[in-house]
PDB file of C-alpha atoms in Angstrom:
ATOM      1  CA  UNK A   1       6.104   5.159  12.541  1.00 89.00           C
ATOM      2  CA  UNK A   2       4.547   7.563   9.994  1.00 93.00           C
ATOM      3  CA  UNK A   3       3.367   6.960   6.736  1.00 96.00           C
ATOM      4  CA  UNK A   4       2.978   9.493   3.789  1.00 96.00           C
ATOM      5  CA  UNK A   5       1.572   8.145   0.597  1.00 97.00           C
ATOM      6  CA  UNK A   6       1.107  10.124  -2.517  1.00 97.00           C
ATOM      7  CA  UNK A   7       1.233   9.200  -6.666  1.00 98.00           C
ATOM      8  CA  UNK A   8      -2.597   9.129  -7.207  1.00 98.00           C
ATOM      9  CA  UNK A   9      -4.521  10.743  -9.981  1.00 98.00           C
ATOM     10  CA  UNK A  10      -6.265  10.455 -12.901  1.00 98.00           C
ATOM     11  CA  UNK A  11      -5.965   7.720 -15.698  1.00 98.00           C
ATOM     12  CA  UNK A  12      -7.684   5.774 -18.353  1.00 98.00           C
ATOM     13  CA  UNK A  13      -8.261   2.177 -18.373  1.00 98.00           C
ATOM     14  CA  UNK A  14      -5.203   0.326 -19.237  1.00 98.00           C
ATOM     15  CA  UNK A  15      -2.825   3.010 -17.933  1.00 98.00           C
ATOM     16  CA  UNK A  16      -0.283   2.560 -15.434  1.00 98.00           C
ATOM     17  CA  UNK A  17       0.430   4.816 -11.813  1.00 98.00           C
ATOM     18  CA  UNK A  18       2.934   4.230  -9.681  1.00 98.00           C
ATOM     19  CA  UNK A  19       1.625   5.042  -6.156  1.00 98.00           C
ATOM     20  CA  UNK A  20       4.721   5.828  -2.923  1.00 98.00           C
ATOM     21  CA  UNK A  21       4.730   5.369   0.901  1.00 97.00           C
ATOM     22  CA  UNK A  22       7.071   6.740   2.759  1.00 96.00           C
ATOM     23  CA  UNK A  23       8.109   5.759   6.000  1.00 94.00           C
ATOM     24  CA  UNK A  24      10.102   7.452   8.791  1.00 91.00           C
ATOM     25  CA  UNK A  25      10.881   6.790  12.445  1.00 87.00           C
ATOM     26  CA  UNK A  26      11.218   3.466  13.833  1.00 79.00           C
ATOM     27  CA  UNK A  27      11.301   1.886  11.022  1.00 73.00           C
ATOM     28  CA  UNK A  28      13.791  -1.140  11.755  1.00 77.00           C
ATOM     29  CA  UNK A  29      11.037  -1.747  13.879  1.00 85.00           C
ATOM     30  CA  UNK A  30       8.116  -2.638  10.789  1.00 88.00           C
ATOM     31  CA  UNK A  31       6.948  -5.988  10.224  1.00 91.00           C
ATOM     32  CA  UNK A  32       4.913  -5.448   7.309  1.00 94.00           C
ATOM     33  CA  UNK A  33       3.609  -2.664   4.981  1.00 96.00           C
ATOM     34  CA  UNK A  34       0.583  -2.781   2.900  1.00 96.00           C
ATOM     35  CA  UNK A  35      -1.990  -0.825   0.325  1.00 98.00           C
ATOM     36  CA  UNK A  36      -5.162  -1.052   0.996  1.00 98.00           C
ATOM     37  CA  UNK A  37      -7.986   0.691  -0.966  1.00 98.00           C
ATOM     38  CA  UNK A  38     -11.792   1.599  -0.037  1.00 98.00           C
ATOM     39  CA  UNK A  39     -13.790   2.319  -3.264  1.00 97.00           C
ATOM     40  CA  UNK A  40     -16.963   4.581  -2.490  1.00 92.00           C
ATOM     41  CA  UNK A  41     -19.422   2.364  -0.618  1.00 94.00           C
ATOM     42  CA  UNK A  42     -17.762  -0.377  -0.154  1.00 97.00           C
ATOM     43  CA  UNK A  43     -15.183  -1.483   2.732  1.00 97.00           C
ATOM     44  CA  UNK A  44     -11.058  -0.979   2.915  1.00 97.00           C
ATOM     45  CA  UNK A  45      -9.828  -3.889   1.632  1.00 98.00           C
ATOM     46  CA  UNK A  46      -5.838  -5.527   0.900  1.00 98.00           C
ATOM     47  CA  UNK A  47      -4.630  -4.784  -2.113  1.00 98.00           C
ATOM     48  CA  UNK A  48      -1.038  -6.284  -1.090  1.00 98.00           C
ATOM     49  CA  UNK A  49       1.436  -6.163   1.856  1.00 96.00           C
ATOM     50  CA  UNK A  50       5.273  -6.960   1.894  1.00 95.00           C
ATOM     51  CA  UNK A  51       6.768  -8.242   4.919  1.00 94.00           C
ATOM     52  CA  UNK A  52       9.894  -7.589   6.250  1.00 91.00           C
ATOM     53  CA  UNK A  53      11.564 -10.931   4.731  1.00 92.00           C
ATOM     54  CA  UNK A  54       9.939 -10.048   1.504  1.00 93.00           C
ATOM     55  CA  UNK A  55       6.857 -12.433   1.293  1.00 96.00           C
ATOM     56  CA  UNK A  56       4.252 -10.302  -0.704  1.00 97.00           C
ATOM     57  CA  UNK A  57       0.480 -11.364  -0.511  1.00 98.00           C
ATOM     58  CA  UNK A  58      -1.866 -10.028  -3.576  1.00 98.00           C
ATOM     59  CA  UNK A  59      -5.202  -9.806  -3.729  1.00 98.00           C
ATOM     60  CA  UNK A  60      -6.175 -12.390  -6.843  1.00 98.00           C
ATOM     61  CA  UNK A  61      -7.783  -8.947  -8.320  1.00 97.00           C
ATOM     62  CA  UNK A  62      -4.634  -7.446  -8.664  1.00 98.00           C
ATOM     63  CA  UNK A  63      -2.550 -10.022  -9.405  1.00 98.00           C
ATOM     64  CA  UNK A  64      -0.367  -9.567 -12.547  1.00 98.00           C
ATOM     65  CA  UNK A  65      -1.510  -6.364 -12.820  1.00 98.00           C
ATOM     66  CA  UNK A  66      -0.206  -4.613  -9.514  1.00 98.00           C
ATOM     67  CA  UNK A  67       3.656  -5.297  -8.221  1.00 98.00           C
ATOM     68  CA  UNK A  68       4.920  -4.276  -4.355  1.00 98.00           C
ATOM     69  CA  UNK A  69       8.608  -2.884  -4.229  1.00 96.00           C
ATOM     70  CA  UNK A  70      10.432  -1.212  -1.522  1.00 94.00           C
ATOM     71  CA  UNK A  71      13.765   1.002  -1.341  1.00 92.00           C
ATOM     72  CA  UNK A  72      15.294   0.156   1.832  1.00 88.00           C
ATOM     73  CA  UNK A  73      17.633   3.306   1.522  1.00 91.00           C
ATOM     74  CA  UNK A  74      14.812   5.565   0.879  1.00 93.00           C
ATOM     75  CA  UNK A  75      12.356   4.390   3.436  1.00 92.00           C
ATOM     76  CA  UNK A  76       9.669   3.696   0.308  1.00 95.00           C
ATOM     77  CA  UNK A  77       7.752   1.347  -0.757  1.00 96.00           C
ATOM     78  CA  UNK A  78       5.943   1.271  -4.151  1.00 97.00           C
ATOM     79  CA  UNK A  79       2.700  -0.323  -5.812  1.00 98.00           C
ATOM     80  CA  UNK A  80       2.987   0.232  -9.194  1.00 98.00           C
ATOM     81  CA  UNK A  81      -0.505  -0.165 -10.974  1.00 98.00           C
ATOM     82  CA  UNK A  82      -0.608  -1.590 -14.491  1.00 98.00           C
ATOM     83  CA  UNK A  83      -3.656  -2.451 -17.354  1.00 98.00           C
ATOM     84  CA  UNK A  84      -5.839  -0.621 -14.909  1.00 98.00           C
ATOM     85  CA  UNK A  85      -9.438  -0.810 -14.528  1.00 98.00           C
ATOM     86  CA  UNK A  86     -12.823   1.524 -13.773  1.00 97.00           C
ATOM     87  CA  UNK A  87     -13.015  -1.024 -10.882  1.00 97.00           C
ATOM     88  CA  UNK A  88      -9.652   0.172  -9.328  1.00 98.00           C
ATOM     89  CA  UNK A  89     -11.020   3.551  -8.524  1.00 98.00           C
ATOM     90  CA  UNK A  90     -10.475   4.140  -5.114  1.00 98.00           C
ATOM     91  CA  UNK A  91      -8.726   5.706  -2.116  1.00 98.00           C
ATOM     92  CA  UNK A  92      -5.413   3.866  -1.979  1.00 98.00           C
ATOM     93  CA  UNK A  93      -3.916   3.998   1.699  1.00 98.00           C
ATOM     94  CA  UNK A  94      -0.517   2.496   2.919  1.00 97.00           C
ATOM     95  CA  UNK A  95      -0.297   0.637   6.582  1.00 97.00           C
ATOM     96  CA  UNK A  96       2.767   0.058   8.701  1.00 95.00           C
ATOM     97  CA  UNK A  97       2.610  -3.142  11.083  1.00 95.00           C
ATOM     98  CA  UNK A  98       5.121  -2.237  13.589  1.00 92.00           C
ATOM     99  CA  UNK A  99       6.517  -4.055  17.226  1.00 89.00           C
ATOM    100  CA  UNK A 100       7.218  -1.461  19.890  1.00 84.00           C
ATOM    101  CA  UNK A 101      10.947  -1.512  21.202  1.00 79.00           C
ATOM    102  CA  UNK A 102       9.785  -2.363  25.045  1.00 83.00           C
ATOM    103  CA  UNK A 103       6.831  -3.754  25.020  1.00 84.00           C
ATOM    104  CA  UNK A 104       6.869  -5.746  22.031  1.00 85.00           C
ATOM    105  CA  UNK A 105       2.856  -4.911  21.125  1.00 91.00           C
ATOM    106  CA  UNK A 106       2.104  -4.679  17.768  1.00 92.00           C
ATOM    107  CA  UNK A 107       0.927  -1.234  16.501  1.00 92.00           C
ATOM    108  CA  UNK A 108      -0.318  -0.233  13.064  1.00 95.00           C
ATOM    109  CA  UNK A 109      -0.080   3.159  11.860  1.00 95.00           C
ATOM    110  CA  UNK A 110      -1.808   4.353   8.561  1.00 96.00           C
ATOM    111  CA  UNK A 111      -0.796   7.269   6.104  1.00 95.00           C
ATOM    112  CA  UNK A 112      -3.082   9.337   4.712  1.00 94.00           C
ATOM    113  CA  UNK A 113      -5.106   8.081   1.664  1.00 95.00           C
ATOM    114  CA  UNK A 114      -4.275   8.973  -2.404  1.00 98.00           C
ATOM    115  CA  UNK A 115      -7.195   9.010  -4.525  1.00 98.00           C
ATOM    116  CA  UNK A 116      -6.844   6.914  -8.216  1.00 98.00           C
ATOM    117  CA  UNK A 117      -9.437   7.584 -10.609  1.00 98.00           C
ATOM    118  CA  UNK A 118      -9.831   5.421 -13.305  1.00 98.00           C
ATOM    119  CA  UNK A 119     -11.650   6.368 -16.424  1.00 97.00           C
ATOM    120  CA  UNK A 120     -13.429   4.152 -18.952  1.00 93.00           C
TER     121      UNK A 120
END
C-alpha cells in the first residue's frame, strides 16, 4: 500500500484547506487511514482516522473544525480543514493500517508529509 498526500500550503487563520491521500495497491486490504501531524518540536500526533466501516475518531482539537471523507472510486481520502488556527501549523501526514493477504500481520505504511502553514 502506498500513500501520496498533497493539498498543503499557506493560509490565514480562519481559512479553510482541503488536504488528499491517495492510495494504491492493495487497498481492499486497509483497515484504517489516518492524518496525523507533527508541529516543529513537538511529537506526530492523530489528527483523525476512518476505518474501513466508517467509524471516524477526532482529536477533541479538531473537532468541528476538521471533517474525514473518502472516495472509494478514487482511492482518496480527504481532511478538509476549516476556521483554522496558528496552532494547526504543521506537517500533515496520511497512514494506511493494512492486513497482509497470507499472513494476516498488520502493516502500516505512511505517505509522505504536506506542510500547512497557518498565519495569524
Amino acid at each position: 500500500v502506498q500513500l501520496q498526500a498533497s493539498g498543503g500550503g499557506l493560509v490565514q487563520a480562519g481559512g479553510s484547506l482541503r488536504l488528499s491521500c491517495a492510495v494504491s495497491g492493495s487497498t481492499f486490504s486497509i483497515n484504517a487511514i489516518g492524518w496525523y501531524r507533527q508541529a516543529p518540536g513537538k511529537q506526530r500526533e492523530l489528527v483523525v482516522d476512518i476505518r474501513s466501516d466508517g467509524v471516524t475518531n477526532y482529536a477533541d482539537s479538531v473537532k468541528g473544525r476538521f471533517t474525514i471523507s473518502r472516495d472509494n472510486a478514487k482511492n482518496t481520502v480527504y481532511l478538509q480543514m476549516n476556521s483554522l488556527k496558528p496552532e494547526d501549523t504543521a506537517v500533515y501526514y496520511c497512514l494506511a493500517e493494512y492486513i497482509a493477504t497470507m499472513s494476516g500481520d498488520i502493516f502500516y505504511s505512511w505517505g509522505q508529509g504536506t506542510l500547512v502553514t497557518v498565519s495569524s
